[in-house]
mmCIF file of C-alpha atoms in Angstrom:
data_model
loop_
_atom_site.group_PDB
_atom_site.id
_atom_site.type_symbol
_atom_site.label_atom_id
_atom_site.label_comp_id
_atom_site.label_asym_id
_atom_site.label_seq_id
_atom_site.Cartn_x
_atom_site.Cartn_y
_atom_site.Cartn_z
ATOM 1 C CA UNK A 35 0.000 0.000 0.000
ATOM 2 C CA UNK A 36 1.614 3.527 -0.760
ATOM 3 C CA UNK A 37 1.928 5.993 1.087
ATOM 4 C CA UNK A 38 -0.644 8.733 1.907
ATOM 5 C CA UNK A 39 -0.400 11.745 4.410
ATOM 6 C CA UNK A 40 -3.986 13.274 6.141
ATOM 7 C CA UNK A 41 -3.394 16.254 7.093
ATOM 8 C CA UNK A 42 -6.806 17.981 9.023
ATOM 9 C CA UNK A 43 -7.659 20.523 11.360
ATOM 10 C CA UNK A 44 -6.501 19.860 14.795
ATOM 11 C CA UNK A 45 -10.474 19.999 15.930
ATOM 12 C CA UNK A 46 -13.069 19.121 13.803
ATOM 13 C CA UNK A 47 -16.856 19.640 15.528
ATOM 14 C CA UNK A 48 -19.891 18.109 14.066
ATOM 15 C CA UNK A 49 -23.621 18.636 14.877
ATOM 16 C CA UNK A 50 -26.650 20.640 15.050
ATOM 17 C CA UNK A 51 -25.929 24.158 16.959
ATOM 18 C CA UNK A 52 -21.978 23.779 17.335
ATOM 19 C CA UNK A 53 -21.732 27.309 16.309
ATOM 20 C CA UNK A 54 -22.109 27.431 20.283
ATOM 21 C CA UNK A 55 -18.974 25.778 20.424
ATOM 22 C CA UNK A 56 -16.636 27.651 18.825
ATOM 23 C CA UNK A 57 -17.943 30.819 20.821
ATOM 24 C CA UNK A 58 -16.653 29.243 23.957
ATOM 25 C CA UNK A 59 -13.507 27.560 22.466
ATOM 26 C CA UNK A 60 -12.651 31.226 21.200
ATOM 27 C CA UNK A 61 -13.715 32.889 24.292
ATOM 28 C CA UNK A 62 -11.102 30.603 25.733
ATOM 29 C CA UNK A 63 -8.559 30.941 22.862
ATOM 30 C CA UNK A 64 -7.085 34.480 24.569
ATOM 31 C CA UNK A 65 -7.451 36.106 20.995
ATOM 32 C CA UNK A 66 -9.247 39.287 21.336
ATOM 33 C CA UNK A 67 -9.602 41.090 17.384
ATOM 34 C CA UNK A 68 -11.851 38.772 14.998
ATOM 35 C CA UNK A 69 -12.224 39.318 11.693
ATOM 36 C CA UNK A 70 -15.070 38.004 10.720
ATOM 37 C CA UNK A 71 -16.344 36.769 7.062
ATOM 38 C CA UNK A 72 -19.733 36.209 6.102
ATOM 39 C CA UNK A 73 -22.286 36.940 3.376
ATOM 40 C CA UNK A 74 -25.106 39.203 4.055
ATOM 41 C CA UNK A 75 -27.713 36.341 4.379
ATOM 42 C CA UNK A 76 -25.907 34.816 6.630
ATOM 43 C CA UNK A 77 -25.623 37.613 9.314
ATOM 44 C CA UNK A 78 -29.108 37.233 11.224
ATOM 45 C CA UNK A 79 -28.139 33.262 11.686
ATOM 46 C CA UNK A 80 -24.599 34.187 13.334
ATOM 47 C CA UNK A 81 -25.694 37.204 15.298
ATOM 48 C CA UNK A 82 -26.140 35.841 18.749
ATOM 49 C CA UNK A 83 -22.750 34.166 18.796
ATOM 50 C CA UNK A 84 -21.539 37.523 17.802
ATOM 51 C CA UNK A 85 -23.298 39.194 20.337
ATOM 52 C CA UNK A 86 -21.824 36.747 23.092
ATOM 53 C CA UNK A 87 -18.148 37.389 21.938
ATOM 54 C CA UNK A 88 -18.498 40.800 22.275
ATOM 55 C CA UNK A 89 -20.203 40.768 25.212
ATOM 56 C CA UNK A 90 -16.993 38.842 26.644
ATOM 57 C CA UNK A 91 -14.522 41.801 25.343
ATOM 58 C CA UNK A 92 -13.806 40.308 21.655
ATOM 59 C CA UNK A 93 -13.445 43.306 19.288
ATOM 60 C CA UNK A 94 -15.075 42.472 16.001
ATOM 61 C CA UNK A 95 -14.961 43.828 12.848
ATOM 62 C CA UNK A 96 -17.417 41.551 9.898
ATOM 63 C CA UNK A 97 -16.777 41.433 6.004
ATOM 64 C CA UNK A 98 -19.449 40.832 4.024
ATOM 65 C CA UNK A 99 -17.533 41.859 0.375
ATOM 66 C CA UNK A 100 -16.761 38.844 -0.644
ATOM 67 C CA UNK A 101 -18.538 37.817 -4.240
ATOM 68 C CA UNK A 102 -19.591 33.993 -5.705
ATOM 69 C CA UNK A 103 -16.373 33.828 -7.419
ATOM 70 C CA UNK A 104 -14.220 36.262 -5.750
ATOM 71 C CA UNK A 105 -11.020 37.750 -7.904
ATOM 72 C CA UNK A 106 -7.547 38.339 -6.391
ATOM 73 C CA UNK A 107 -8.024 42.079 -6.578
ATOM 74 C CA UNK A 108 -11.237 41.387 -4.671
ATOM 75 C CA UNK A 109 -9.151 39.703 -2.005
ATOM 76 C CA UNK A 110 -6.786 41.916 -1.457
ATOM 77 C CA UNK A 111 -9.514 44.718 -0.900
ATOM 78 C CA UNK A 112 -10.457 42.497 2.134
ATOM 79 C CA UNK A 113 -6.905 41.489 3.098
ATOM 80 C CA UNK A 114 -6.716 45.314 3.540
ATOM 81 C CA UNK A 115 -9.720 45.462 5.643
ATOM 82 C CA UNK A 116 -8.593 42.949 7.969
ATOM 83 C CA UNK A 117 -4.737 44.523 7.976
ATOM 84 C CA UNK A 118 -6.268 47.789 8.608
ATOM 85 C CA UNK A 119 -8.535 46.271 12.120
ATOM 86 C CA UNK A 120 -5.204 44.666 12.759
ATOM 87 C CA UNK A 121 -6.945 41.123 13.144
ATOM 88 C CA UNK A 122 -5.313 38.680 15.363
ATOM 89 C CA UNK A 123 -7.595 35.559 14.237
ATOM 90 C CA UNK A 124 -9.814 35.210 11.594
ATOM 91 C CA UNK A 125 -13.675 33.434 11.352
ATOM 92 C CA UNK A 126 -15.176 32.501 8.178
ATOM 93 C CA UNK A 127 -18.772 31.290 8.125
ATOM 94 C CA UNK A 128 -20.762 30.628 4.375
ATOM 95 C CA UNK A 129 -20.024 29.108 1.506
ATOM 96 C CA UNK A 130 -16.943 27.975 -0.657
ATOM 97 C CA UNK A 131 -16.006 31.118 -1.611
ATOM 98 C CA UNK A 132 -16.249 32.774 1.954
ATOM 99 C CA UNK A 133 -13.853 30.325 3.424
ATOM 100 C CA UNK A 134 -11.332 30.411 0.731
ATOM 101 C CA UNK A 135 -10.726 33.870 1.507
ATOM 102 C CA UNK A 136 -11.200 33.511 5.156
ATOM 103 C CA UNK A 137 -8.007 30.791 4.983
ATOM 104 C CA UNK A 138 -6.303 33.342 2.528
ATOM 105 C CA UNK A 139 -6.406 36.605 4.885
ATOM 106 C CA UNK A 140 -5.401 34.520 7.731
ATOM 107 C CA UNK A 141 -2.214 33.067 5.718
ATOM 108 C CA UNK A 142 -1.659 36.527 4.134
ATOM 109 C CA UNK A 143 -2.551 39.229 6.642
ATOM 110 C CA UNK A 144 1.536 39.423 7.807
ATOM 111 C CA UNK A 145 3.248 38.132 4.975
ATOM 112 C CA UNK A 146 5.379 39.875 2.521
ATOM 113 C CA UNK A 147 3.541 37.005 -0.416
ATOM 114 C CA UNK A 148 1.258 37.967 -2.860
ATOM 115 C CA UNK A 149 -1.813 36.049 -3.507
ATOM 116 C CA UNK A 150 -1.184 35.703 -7.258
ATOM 117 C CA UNK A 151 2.248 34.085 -6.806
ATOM 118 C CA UNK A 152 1.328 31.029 -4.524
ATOM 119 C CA UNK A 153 -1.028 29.530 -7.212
ATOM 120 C CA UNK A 154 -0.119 25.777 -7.167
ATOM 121 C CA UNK A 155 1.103 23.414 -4.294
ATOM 122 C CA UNK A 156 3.189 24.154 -1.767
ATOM 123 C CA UNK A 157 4.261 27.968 -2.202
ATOM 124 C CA UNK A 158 3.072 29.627 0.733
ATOM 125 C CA UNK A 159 6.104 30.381 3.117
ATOM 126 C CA UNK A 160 4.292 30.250 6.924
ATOM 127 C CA UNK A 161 1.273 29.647 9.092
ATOM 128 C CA UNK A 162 -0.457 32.664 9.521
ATOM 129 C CA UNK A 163 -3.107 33.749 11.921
ATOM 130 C CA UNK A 164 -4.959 31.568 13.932
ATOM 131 C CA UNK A 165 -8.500 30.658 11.788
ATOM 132 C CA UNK A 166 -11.467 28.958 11.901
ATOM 133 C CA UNK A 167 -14.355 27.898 9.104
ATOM 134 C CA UNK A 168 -17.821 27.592 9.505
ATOM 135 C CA UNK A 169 -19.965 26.005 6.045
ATOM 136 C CA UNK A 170 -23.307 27.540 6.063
ATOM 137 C CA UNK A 171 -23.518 25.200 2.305
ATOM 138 C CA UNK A 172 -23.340 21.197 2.058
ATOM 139 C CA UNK A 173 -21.212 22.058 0.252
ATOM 140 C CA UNK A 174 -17.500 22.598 -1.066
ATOM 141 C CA UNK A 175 -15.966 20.893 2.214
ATOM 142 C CA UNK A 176 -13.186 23.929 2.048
ATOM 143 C CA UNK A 177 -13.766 23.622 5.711
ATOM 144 C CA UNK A 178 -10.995 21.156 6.518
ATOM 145 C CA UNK A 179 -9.199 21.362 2.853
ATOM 146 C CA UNK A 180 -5.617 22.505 2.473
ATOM 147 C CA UNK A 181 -7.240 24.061 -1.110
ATOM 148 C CA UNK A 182 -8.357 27.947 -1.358
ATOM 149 C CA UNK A 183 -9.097 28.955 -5.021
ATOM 150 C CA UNK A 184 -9.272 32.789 -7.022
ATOM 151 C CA UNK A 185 -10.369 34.101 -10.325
ATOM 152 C CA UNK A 186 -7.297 35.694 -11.668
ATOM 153 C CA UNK A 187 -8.789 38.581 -13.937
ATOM 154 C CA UNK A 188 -5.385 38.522 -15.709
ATOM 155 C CA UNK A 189 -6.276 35.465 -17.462
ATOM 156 C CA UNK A 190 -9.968 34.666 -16.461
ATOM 157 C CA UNK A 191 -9.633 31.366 -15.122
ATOM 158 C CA UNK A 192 -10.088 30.399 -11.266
ATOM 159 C CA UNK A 193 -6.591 28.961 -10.017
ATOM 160 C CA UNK A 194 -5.833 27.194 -6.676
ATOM 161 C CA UNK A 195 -3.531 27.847 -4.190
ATOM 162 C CA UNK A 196 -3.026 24.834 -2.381
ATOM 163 C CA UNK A 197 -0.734 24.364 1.065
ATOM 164 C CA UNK A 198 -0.548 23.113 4.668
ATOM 165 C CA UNK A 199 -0.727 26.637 6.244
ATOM 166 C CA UNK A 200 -4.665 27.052 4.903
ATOM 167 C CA UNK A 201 -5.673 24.363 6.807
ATOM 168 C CA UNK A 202 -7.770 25.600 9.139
ATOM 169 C CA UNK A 203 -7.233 25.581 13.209
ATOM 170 C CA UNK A 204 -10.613 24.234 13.847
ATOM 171 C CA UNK A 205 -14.070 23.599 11.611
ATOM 172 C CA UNK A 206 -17.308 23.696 13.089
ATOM 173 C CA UNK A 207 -20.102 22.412 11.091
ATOM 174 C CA UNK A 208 -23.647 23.106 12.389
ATOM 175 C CA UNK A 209 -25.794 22.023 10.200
ATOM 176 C CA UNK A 210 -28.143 24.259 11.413
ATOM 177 C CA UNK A 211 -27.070 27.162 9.480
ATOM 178 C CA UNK A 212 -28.014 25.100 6.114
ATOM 179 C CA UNK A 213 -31.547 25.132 7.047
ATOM 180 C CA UNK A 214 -31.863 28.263 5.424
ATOM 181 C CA UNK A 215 -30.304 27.556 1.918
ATOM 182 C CA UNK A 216 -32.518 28.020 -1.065
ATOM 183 C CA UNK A 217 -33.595 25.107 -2.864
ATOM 184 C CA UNK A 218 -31.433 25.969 -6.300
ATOM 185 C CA UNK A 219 -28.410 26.645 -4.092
ATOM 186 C CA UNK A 220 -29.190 23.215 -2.082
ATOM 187 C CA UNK A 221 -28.864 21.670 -5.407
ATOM 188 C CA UNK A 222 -25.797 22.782 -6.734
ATOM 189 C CA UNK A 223 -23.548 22.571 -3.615
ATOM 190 C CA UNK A 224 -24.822 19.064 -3.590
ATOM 191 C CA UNK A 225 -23.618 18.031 -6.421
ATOM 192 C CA UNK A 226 -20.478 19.325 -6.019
ATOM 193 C CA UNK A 227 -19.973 17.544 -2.598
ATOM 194 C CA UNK A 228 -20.893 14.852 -4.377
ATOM 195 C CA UNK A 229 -18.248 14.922 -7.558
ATOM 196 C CA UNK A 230 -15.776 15.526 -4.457
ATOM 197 C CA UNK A 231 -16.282 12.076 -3.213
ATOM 198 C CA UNK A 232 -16.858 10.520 -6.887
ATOM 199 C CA UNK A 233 -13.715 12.284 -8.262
ATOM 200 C CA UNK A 234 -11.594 11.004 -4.998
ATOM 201 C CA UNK A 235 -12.823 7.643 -4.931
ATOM 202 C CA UNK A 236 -12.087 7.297 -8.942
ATOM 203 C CA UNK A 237 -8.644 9.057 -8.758
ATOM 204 C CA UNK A 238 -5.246 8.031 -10.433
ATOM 205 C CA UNK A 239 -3.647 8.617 -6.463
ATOM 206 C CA UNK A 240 -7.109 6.768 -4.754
ATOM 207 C CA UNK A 241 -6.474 5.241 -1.826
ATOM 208 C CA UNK A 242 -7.681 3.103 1.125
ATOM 209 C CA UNK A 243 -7.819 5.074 3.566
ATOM 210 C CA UNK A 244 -9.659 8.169 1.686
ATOM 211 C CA UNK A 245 -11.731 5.506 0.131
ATOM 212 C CA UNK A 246 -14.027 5.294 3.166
ATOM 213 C CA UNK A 247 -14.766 8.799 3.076
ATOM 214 C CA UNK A 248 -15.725 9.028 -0.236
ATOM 215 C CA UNK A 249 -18.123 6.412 -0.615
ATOM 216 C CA UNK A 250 -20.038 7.060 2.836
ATOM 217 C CA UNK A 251 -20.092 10.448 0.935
ATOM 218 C CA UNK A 252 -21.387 8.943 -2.090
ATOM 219 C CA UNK A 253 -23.977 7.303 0.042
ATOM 220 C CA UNK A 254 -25.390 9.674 2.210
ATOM 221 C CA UNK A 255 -25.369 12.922 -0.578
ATOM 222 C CA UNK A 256 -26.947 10.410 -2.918
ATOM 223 C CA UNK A 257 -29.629 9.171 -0.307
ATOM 224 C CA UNK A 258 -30.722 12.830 0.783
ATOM 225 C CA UNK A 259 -29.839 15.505 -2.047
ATOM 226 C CA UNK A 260 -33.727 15.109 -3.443
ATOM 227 C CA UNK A 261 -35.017 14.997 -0.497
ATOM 228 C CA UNK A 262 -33.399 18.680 1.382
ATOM 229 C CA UNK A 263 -33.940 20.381 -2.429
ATOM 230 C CA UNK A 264 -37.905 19.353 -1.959
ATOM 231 C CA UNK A 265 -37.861 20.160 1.645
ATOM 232 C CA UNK A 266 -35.493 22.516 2.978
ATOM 233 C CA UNK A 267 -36.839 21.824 6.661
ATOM 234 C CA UNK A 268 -35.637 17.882 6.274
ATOM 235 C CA UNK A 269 -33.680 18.180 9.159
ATOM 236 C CA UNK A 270 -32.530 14.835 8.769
ATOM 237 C CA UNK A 271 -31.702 15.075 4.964
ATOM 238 C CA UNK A 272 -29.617 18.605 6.022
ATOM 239 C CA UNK A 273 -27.723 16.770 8.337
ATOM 240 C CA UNK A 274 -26.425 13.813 6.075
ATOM 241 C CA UNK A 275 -25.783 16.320 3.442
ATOM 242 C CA UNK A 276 -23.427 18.262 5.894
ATOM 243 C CA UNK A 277 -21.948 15.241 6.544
ATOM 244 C CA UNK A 278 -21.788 13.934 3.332
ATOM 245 C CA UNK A 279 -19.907 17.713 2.521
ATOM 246 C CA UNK A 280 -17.575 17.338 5.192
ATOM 247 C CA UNK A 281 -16.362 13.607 4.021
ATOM 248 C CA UNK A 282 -15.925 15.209 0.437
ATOM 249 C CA UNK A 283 -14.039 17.734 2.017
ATOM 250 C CA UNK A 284 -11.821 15.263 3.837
ATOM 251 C CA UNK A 285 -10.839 13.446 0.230
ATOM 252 C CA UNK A 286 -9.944 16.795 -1.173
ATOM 253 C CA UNK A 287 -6.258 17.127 0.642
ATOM 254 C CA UNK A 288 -4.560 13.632 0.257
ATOM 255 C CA UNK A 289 -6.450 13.174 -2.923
ATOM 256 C CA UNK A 290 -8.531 15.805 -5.055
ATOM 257 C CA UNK A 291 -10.586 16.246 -7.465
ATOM 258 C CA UNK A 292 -9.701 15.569 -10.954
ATOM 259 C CA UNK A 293 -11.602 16.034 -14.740
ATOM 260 C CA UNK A 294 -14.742 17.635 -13.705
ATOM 261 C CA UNK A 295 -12.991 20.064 -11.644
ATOM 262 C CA UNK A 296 -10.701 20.943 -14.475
ATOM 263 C CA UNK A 297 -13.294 21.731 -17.198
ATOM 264 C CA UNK A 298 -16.027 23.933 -14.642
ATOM 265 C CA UNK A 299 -12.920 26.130 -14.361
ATOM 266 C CA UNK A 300 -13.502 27.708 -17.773
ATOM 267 C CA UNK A 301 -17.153 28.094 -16.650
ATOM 268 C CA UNK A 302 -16.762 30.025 -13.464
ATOM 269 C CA UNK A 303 -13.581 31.654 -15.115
ATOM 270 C CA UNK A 304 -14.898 33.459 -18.402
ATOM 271 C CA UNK A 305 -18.678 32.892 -17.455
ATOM 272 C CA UNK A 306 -18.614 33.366 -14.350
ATOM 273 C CA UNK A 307 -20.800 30.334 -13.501
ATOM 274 C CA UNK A 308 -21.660 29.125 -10.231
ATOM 275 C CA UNK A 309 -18.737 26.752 -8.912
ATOM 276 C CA UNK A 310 -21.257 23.936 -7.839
ATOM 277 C CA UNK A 311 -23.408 24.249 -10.857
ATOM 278 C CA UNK A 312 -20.603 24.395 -13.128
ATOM 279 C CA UNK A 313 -19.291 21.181 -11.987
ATOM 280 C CA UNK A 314 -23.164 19.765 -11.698
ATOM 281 C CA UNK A 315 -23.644 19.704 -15.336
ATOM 282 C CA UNK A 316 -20.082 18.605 -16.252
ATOM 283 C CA UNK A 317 -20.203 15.410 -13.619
ATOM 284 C CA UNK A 318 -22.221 12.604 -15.775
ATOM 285 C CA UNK A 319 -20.897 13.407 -19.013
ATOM 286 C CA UNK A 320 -17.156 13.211 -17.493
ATOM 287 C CA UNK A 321 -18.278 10.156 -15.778
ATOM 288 C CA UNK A 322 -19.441 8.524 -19.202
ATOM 289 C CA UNK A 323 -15.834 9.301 -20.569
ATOM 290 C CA UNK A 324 -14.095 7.847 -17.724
ATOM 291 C CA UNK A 325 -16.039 4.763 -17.475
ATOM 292 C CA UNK A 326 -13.869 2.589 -19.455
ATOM 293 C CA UNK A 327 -10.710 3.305 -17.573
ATOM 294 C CA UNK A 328 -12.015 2.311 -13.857
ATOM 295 C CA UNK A 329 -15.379 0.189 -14.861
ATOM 296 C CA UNK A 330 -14.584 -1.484 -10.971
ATOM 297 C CA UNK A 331 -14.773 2.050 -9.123
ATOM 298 C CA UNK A 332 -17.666 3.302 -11.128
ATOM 299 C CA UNK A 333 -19.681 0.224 -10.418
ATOM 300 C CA UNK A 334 -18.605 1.057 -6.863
ATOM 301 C CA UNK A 335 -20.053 4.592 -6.956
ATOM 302 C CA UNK A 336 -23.148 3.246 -8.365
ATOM 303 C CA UNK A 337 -23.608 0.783 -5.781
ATOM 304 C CA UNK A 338 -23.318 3.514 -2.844
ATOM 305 C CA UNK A 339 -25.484 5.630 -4.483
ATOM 306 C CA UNK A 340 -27.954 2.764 -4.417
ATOM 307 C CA UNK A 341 -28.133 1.415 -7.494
ATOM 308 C CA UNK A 342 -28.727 -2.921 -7.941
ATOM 309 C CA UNK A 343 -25.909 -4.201 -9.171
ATOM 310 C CA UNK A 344 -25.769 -5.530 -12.852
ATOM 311 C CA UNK A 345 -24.407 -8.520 -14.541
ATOM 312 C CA UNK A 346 -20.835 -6.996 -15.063
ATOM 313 C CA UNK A 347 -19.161 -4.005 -13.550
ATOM 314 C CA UNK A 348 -19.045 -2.771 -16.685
ATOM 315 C CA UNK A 349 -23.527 -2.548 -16.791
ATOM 316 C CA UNK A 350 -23.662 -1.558 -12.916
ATOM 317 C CA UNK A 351 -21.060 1.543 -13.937
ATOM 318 C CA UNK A 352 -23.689 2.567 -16.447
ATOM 319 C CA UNK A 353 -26.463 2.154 -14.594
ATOM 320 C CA UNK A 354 -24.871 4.494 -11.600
ATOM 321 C CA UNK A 355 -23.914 6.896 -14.451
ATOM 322 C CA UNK A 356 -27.245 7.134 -15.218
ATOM 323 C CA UNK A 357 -28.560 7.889 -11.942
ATOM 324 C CA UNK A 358 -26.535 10.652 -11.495
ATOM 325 C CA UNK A 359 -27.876 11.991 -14.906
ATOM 326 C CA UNK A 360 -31.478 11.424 -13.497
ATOM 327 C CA UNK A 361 -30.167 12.965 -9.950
ATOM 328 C CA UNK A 362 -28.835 15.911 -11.757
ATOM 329 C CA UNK A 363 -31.965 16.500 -13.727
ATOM 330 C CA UNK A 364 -34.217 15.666 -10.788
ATOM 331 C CA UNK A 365 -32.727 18.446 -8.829
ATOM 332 C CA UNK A 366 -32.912 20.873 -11.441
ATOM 333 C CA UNK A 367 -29.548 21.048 -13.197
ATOM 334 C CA UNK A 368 -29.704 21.934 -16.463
ATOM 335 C CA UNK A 369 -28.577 19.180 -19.080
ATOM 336 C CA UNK A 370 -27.016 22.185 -21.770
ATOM 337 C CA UNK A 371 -24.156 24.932 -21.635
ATOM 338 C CA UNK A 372 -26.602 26.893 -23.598
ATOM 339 C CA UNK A 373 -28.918 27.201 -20.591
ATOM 340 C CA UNK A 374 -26.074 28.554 -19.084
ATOM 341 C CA UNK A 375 -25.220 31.676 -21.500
ATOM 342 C CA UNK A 376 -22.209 30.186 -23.013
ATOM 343 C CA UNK A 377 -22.356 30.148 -26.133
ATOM 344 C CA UNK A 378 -21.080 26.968 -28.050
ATOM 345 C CA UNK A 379 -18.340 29.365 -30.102
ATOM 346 C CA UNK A 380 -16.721 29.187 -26.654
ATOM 347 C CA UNK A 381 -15.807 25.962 -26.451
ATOM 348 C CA UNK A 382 -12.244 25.616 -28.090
ATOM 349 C CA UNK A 383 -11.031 28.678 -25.880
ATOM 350 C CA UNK A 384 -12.450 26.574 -22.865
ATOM 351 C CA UNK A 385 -10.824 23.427 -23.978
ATOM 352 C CA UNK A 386 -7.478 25.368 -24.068
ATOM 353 C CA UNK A 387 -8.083 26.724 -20.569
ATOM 354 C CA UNK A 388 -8.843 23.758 -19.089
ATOM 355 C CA UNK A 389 -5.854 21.897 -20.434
ATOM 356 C CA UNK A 390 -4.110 24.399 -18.008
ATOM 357 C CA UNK A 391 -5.318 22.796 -15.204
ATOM 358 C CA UNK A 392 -2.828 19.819 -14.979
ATOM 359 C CA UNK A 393 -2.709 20.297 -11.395
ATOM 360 C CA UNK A 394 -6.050 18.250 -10.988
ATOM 361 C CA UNK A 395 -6.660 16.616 -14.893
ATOM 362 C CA UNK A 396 -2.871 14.731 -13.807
ATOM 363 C CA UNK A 397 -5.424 13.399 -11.356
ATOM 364 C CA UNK A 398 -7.759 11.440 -13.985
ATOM 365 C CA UNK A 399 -8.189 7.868 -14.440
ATOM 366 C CA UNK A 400 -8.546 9.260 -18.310
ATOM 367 C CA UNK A 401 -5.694 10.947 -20.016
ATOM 368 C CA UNK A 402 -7.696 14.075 -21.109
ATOM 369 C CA UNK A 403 -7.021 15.795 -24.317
ATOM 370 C CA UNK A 404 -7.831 19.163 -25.593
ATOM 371 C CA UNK A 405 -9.726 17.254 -28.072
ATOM 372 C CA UNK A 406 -11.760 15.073 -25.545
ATOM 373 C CA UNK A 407 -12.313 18.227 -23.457
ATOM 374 C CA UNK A 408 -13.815 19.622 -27.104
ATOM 375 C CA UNK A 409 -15.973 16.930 -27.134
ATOM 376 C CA UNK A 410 -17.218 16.926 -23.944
ATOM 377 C CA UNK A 411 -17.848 20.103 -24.115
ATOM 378 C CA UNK A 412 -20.198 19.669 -27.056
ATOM 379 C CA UNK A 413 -22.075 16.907 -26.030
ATOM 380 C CA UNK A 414 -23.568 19.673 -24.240
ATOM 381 C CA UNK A 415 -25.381 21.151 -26.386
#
């Protein structure tokens, strides 16, 4: 068996209303200027914990800036923010995007590093500040991934920086503040917690011990994703989902994401497309082209998801590949790029962009070609 490092946040809290738990771990941390990220919807749900750490002396400034696909002139504008309050510990709580930046001010904050020069693995210096993430979406997982990722307007597509140091202190994930997530939004953050675990568990670099997590993932997104986009007060179905998030987030360090990943870049990139949704709509046809390299695994996904197994690995594979075609559609993904805005005239200029994205296509089961990104691109439309 090779070799595989897990590298998490030393504390990692789980369950309904553990926001309350990270106000008294903080309140007992001895740091005493939070900056705080958030989105604006998000600020009634996280107001009482607020409340309590200022109540106990903590001097709090809040940032709600931060865009759906936030640009690396957009982060500095906040990086600014929080050097000007002269943080000494940073909070995010919502979505992907939200904690990317959260893990990003932390690590930058008192370093003489730009943002735009650590894109890839392994090139930020230090540790920074002391930081904690919060998802309030089931979701990207960013929570406990060493992975924080910008649109770079110099070139339009989203880039990663990936390291050790944005690995947060602590997560806390409270289901609880998902209750509130619109049914679309439900949807699309779904699915990509779900290619998380489908894209890990099919990797070139899979292994056993990430394997667990990804196909409980698999199993539990794939059990309750219809059911929290029908009925956003499924407690039950918001709490898998959360749970499901967080094991997808738990393949993404050791492991990652591979194909899918890649070609939603483009989308969010030049488009402007919802990360989630972007990779929604690329998942089954990406799945269909990787089929006949790992038949085994992809019978494997479709047996967490649920599916009876076939004759062959080879039928069961296809069978699971169509379930997450009917999941996709069921939950209101649409099936064409053209629904999206982008025009088909777009796609060779995407192809080329993706093929930039080695960092995660190396990943593949698939060797992927500008041509086969071309093509799955157009079967699209």
């Amino acid at each position: 068996m090779k070799a595989i490092t897990l590298l998490q946040p030393q504390k990692i809290v789980f369950g309904t209303g553990c926001i309350d738990t990270l106000v008294e771990d903080y309140k007992m941390s001895g740091h005493q200027r939070l900056f705080v990220l958030t989105a604006p919807p998000i600020v009634p749900l996280i107001e009482p914990a607020l409340t309590r750490l200022k109540e106990s002396g903590v001097a709090i400034e809040t940032c709600q800036n931060i865009l759906a696909e936030p640009t690396v002139g957009d982060f500095k504008a906040i990086l600014e923010m929080a050097r000007t309050f002269g943080a000494d510990s940073v909070v995010g709580i919502g979505g992907g995007s939200v904690l990317d930046v959260t893990k990003l001010v932390a690590a930058f904050i008192n370093s003489d590093q730009e943002a735009e020069d650590c894109f890839g693995t392994g090139f930020v210096r230090q540790k920074g500040l002391w930081f904690a993430c919060l998802p309030t979406t089931a979701g990207t997982g960013s929570e406990v991934s060493p992975n924080a990722i910008l649109l770079d307007e110099r070139d339009h597509l989203k880039k990663g920086i990936v390291s050790p140091y944005l690995i947060a202190d602590a997560a806390y994930v409270d289901p609880k503040l998902t209750w509130t997530v619109p049914a679309k939004v439900t949807a699309d953050t779904g699915m990509d917690a779900l290619t998380h675990c489908i894209e890990a568990y099919t990797n070139r670099f899979a292994h056993p011990a990430v394997d667990i997590y990804a196909l409980k993932g698999i199993q539990l997104i794939a059990a309750n994703l219809v059911r929290a986009v029908k009925n956003g007060d499924d407690r039950d179905a918001r709490e898998a989902l959360a749970l499901g998030s967080l094991y997808g987030g738990l393949c993404l360090g050791p492991v990652n994401t591979a194909a899918v990943h890649a070609l939603s870049y483009p989308l969010g990139g030049e488009f402007h497309i919802p990360h989630g949704l972007s990779n929604a709509i690329l998942l089954p046809p990406v799945m269909k082209f990787n089929q006949p390299a790992c038949p085994e695994r992809y019978a494997d996904v479709a047996v967490a998801c649920g599916v009876t197994p076939g004759s062959s690995a080879d039928e069961t594979a296809a069978a699971g590949i169509n379930f997450i075609y009917q999941l996709a559609d069921t939950v209101g993904i649409p099936k064409r790029l053209a629904n999206l805005g982008i025009p088909q005239t777009a796609v060779d200029d995407m192809a080329k962009a993706a093929m930039e994205v080695q960092r995660l296509l190396k990943n593949n089961p698939r060797p992927v070609t500008e041509q086969d990104a071309r093509d799955i691109y157009n079967s699209l439309y």
